[in-house]
mmCIF file of C-alpha atoms in Angstrom:
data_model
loop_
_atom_site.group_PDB
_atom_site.id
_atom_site.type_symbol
_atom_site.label_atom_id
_atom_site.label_comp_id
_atom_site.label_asym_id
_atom_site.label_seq_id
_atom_site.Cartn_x
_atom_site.Cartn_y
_atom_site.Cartn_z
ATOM 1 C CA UNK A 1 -23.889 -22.080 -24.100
ATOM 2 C CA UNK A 2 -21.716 -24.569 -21.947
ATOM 3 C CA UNK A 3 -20.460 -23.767 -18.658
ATOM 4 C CA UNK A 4 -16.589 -24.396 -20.010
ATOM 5 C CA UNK A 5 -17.169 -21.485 -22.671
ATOM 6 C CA UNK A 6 -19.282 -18.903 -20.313
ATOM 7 C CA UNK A 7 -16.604 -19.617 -17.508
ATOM 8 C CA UNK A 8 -14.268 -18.873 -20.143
ATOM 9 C CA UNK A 9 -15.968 -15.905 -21.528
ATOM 10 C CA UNK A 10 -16.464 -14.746 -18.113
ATOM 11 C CA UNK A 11 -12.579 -14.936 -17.459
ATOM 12 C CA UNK A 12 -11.446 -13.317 -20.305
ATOM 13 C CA UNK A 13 -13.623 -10.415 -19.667
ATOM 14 C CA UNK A 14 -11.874 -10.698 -16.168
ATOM 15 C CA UNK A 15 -9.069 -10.423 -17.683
ATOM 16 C CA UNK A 16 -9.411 -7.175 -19.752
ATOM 17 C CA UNK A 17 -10.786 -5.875 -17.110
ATOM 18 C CA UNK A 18 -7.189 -5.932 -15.094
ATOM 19 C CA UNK A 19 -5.491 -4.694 -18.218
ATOM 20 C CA UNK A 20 -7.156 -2.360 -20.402
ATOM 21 C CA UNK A 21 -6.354 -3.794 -23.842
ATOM 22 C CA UNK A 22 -5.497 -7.155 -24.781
ATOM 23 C CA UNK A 23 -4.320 -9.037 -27.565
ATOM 24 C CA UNK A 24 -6.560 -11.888 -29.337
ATOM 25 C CA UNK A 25 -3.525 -13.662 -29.695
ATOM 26 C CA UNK A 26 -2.176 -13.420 -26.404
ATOM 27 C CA UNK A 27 -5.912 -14.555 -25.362
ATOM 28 C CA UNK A 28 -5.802 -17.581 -27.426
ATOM 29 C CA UNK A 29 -2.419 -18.366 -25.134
ATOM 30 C CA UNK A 30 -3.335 -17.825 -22.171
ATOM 31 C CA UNK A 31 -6.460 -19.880 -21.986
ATOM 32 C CA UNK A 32 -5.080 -22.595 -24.137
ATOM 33 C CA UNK A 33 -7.557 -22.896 -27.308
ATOM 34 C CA UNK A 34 -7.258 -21.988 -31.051
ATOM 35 C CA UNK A 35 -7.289 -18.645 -32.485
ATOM 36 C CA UNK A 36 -10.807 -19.632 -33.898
ATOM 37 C CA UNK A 37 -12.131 -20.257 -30.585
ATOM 38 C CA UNK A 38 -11.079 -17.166 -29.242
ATOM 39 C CA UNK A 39 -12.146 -15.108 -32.222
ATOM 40 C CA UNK A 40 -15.491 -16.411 -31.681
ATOM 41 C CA UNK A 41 -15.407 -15.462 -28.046
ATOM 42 C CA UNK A 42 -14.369 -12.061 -28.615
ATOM 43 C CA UNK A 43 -17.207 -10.806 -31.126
ATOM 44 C CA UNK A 44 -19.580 -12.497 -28.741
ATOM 45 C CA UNK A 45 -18.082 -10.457 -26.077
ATOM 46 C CA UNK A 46 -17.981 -7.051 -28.172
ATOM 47 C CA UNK A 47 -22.046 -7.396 -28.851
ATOM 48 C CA UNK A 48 -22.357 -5.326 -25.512
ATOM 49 C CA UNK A 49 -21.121 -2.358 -24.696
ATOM 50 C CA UNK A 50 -18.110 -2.403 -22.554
ATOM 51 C CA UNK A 51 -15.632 -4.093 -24.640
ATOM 52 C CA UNK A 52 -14.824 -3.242 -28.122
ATOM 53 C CA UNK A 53 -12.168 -4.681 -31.011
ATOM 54 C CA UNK A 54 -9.472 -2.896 -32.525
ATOM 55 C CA UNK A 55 -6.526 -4.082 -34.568
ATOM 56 C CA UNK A 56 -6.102 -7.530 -33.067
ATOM 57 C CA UNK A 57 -7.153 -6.252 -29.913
ATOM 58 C CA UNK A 58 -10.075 -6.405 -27.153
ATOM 59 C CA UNK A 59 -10.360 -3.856 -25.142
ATOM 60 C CA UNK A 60 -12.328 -1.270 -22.852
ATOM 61 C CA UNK A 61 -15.113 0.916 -24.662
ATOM 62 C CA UNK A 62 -13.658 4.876 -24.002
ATOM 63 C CA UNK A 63 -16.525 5.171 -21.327
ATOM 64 C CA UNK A 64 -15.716 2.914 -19.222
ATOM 65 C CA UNK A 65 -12.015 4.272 -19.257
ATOM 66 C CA UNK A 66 -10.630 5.591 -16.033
ATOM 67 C CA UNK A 67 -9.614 8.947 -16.439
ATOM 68 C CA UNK A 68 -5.877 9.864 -15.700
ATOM 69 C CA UNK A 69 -5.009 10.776 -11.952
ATOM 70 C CA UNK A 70 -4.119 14.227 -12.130
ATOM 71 C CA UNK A 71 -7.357 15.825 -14.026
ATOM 72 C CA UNK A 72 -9.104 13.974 -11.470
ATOM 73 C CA UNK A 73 -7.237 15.261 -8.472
ATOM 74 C CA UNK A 74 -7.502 18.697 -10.107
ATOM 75 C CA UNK A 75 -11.406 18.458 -10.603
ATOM 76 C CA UNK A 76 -13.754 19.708 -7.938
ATOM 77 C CA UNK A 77 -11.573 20.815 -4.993
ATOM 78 C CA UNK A 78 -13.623 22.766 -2.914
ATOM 79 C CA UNK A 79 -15.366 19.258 -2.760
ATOM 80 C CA UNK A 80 -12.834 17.255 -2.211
ATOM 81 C CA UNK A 81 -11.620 19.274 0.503
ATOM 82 C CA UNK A 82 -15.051 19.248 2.457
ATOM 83 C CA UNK A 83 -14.902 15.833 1.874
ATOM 84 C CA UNK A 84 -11.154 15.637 3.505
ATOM 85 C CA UNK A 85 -12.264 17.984 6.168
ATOM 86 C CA UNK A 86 -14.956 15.830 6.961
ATOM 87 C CA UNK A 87 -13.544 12.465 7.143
ATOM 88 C CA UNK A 88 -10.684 14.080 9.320
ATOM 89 C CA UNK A 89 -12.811 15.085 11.799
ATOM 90 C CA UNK A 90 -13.774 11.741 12.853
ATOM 91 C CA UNK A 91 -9.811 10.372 12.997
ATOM 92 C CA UNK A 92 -8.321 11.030 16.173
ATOM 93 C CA UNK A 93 -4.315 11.897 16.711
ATOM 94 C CA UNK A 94 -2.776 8.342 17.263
ATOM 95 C CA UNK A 95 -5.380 6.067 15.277
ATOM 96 C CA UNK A 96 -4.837 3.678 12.429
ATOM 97 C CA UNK A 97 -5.847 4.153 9.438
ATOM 98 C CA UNK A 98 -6.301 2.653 6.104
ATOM 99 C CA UNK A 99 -6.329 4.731 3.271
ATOM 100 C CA UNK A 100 -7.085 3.680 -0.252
ATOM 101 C CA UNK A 101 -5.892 4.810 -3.810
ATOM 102 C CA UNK A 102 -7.787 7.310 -4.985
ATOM 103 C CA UNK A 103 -8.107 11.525 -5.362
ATOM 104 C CA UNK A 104 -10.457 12.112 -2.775
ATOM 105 C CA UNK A 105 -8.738 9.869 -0.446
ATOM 106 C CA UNK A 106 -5.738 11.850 -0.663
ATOM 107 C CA UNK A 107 -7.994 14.558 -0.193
ATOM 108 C CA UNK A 108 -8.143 13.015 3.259
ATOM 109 C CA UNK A 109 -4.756 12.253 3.810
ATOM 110 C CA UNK A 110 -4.417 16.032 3.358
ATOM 111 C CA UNK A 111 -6.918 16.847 6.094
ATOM 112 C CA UNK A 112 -4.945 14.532 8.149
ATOM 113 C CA UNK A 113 -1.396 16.767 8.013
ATOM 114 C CA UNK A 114 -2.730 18.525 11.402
ATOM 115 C CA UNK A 115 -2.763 14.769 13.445
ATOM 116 C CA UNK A 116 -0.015 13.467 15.139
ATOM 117 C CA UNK A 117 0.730 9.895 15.798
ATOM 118 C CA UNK A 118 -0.968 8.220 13.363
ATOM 119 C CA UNK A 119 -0.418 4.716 11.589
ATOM 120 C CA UNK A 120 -0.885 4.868 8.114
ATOM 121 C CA UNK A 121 -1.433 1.650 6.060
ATOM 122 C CA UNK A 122 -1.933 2.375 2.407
ATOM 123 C CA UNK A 123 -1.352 1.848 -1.306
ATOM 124 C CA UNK A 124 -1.414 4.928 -2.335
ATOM 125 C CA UNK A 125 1.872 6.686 -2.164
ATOM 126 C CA UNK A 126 0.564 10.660 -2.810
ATOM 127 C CA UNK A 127 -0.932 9.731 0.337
ATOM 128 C CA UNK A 128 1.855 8.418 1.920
ATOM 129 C CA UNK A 129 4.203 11.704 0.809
ATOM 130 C CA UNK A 130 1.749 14.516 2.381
ATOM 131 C CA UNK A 131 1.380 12.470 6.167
ATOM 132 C CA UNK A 132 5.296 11.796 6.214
ATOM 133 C CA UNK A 133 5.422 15.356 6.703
ATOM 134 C CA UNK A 134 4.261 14.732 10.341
ATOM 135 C CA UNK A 135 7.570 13.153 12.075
ATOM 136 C CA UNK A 136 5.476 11.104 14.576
ATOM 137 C CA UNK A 137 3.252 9.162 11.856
ATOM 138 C CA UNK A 138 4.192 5.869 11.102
ATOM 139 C CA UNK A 139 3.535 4.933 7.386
ATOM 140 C CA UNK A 140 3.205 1.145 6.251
ATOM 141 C CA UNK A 141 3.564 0.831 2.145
ATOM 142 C CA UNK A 142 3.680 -2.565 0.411
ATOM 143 C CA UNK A 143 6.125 -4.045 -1.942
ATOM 144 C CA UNK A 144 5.515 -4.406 -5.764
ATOM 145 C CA UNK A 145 5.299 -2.183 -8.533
ATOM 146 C CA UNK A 146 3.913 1.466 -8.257
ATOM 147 C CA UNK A 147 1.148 1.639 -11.518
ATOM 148 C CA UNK A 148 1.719 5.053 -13.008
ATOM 149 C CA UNK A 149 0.596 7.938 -13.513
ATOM 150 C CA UNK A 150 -1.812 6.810 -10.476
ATOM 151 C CA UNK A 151 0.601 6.601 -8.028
ATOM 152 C CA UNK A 152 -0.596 3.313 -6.070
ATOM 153 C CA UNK A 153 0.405 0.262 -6.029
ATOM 154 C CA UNK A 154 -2.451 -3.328 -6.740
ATOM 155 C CA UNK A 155 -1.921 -6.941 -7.196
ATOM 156 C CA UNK A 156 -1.984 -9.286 -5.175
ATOM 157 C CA UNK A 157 0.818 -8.431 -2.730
ATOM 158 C CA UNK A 158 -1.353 -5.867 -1.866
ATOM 159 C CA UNK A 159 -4.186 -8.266 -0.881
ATOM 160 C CA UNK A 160 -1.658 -10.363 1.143
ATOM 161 C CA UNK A 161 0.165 -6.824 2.884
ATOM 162 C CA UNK A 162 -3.423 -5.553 4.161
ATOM 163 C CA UNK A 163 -4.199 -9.064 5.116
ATOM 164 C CA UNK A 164 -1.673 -8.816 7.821
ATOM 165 C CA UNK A 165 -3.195 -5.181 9.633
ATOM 166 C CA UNK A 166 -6.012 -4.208 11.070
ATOM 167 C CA UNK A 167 -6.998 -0.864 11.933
ATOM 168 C CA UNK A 168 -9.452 1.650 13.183
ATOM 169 C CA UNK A 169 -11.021 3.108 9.870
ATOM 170 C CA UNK A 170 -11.021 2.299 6.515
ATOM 171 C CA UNK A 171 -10.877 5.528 4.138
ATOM 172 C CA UNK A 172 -11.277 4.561 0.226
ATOM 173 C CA UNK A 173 -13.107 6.243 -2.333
ATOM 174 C CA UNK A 174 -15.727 4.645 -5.587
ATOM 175 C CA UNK A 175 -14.849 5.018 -9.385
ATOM 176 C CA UNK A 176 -18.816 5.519 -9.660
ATOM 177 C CA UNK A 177 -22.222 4.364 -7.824
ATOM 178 C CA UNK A 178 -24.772 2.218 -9.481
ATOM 179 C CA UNK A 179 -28.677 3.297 -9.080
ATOM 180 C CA UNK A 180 -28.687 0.668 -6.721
ATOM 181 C CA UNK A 181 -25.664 1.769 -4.276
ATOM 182 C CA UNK A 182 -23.267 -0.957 -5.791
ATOM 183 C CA UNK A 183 -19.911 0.695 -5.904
ATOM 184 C CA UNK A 184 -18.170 0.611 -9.121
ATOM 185 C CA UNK A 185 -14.207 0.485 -9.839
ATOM 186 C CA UNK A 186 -12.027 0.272 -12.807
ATOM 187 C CA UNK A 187 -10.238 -3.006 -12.193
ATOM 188 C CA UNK A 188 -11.195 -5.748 -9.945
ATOM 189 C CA UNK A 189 -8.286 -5.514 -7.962
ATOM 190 C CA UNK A 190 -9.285 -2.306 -6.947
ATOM 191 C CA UNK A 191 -12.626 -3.877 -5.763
ATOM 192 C CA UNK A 192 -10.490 -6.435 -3.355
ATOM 193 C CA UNK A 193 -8.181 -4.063 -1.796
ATOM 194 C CA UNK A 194 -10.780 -1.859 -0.710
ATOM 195 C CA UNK A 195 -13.215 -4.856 0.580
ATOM 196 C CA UNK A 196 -9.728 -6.160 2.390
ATOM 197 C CA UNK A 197 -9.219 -2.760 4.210
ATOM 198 C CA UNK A 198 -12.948 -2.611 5.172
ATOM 199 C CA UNK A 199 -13.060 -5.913 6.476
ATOM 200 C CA UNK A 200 -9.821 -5.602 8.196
ATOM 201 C CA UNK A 201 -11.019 -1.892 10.270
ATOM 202 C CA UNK A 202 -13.281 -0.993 12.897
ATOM 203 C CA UNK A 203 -15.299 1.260 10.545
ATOM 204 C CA UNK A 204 -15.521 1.961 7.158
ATOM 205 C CA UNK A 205 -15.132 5.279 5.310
ATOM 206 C CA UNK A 206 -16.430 6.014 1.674
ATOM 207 C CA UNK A 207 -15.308 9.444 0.437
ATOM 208 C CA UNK A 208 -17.234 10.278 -2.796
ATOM 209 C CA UNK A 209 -17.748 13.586 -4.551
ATOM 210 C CA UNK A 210 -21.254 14.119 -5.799
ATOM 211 C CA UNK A 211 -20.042 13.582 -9.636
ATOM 212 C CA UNK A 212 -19.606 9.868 -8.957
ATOM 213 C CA UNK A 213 -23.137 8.905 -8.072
ATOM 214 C CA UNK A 214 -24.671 7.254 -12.224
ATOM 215 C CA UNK A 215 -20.542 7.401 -12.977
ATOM 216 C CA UNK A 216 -20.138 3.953 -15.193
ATOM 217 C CA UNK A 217 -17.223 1.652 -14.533
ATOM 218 C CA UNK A 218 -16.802 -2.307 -15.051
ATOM 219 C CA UNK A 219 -16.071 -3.602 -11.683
ATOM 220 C CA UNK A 220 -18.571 -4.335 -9.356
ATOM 221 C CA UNK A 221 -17.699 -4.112 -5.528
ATOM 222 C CA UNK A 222 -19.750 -3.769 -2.343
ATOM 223 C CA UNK A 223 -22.763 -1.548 -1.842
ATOM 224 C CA UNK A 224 -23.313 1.702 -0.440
ATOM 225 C CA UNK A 225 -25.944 0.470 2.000
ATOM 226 C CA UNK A 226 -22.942 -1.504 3.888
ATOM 227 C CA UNK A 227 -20.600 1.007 4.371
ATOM 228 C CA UNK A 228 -20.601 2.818 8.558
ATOM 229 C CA UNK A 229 -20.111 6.466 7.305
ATOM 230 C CA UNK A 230 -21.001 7.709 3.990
ATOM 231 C CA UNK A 231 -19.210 11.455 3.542
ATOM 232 C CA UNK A 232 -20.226 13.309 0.467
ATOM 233 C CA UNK A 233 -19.786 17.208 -0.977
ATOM 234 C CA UNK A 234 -23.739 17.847 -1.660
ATOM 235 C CA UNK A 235 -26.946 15.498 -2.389
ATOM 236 C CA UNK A 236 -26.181 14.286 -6.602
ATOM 237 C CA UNK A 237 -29.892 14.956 -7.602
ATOM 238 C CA UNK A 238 -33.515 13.387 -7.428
ATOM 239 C CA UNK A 239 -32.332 10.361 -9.103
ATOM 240 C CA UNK A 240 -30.706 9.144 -6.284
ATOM 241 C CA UNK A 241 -32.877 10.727 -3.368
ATOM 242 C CA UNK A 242 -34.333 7.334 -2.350
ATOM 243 C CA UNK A 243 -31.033 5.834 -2.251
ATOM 244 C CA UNK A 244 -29.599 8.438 -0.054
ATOM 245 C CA UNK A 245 -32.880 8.179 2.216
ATOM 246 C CA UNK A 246 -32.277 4.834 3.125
ATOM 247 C CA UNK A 247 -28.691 5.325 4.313
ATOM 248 C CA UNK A 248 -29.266 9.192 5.755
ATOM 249 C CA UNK A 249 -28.231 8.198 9.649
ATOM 250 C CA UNK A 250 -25.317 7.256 8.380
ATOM 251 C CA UNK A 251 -24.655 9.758 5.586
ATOM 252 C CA UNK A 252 -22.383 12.930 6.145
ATOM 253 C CA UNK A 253 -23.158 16.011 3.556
ATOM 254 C CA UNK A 254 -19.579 18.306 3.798
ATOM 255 C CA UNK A 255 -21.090 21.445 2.136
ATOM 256 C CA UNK A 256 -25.247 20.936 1.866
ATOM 257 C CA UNK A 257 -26.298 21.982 -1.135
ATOM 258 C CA UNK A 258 -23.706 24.493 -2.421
ATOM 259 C CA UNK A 259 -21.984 23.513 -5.395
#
């Protein structure tokens, strides 16, 4: 295969990545060659597993779908909340804080209602609502357009807005984690916001339930292995015993073993 048609390939799966569902025609537009072409590219691309054709269309195979915002928030709570209680323990009245998109980061954000003072710099507006409650927070939101029913707001204005701040901790949250501690997200914007906020704080924060550990999703980000504090709900299983072995002094468990 050339490099111009495996760069290409590579970009259009980029592409539906960022958007779900796409249109072959739309496709052939944007990177400039003949509905041919592009047809050819496509089926190529649908061989694997992630993306599929329908209709004129390319788009994400069901399981690598995020699921919508509010069953997530509303699934394991007594989790999330150890999790929250957790990561609010280490965050001090008066820090800064990032805090990603995300229902286990808001899970956080919720912990956080009892500190005063705080600077909060995030994407995530649910999180945003529950610490304005406290009069003497300061919360930072970027501009742009708020991607519902989520909540938060991506692109690249968001890359640019946590560009400018840097902070104490970094709280954000995985779609799923890969056998191999690579954290997996939805969209690759998603993937650069959090690695802006975690280069951009002092420490790092990764608040995951114990469902996300083998949880599929197309966008690969950092790895678990890099990350200062690791705060989960209870160990996921056997499978991932070595994994958690090598990253145990830095590994918080918010309930043990109870499910």
């Amino acid at each position: 295969m050339s490099s111009k048609k495996s760069s290409r390939r590579e970009a259009i799966t980029a592409f539906v990545l960022e958007q779900g569902a796409v249109t072959v025609g739309s496709l052939a537009e944007r990177f400039d060659v003949s509905m041919q072409t592009i047809r050819r590219d496509v089926d190529a691309l649908c061989e694997g597993d992630m993306l599929h054709r329908v209709h004129g269309r390319i788009e994400l195979s069901e399981e690598f779908l995020n699921t919508p915002f509010d069953q997530r928030a509303g699934t394991n709570l007594l989790g999330k909340r150890a999790i929250g209680e957790t990561a609010a323990g280490l965050i001090p009245d008066g820090a800064t804080v990032f805090i990603s998109i995300g229902s286990t980061p808001l899970s956080v954000a919720q912990s956080l209602r009892r500190r005063k003072g705080l600077t909060i710099i995030t994407n995530n507006l649910s999180a945003a609502m529950v610490l304005s409650e406290e009069v003497s927070n300061r919360i930072i939101l970027p501009g742009g357009e708020l991607r519902l029913p989520d909540r938060d707001i991506l692109g690249n204005e968001v890359l640019d807005f946590f560009g400018r701040f840097r902070a104490e901790f970094a709280v954000f949250g995985a779609a799923g984690i890969a056998d191999d501690g690579g954290l997996l997200e939805f969209h690759t914007t998603e993937v650069r916001a959090t690695q802006k906020i975690r280069a951009n704080a002092q420490k790092s924060l990764l608040v995951v339930d114990w469902s996300k550990f083998g949880r599929q999703a197309p966008a690969l980000g950092d790895n678990i292995a890099e990350i200062d504090t690791i705060i989960i709900d209870r160990h996921p299983g056997a499978a991932f015993a070595p994994l958690l072995n090598e990253i145990e002094d830095r590994l918080l468990v918010a309930e043990g073993e109870a499910t």
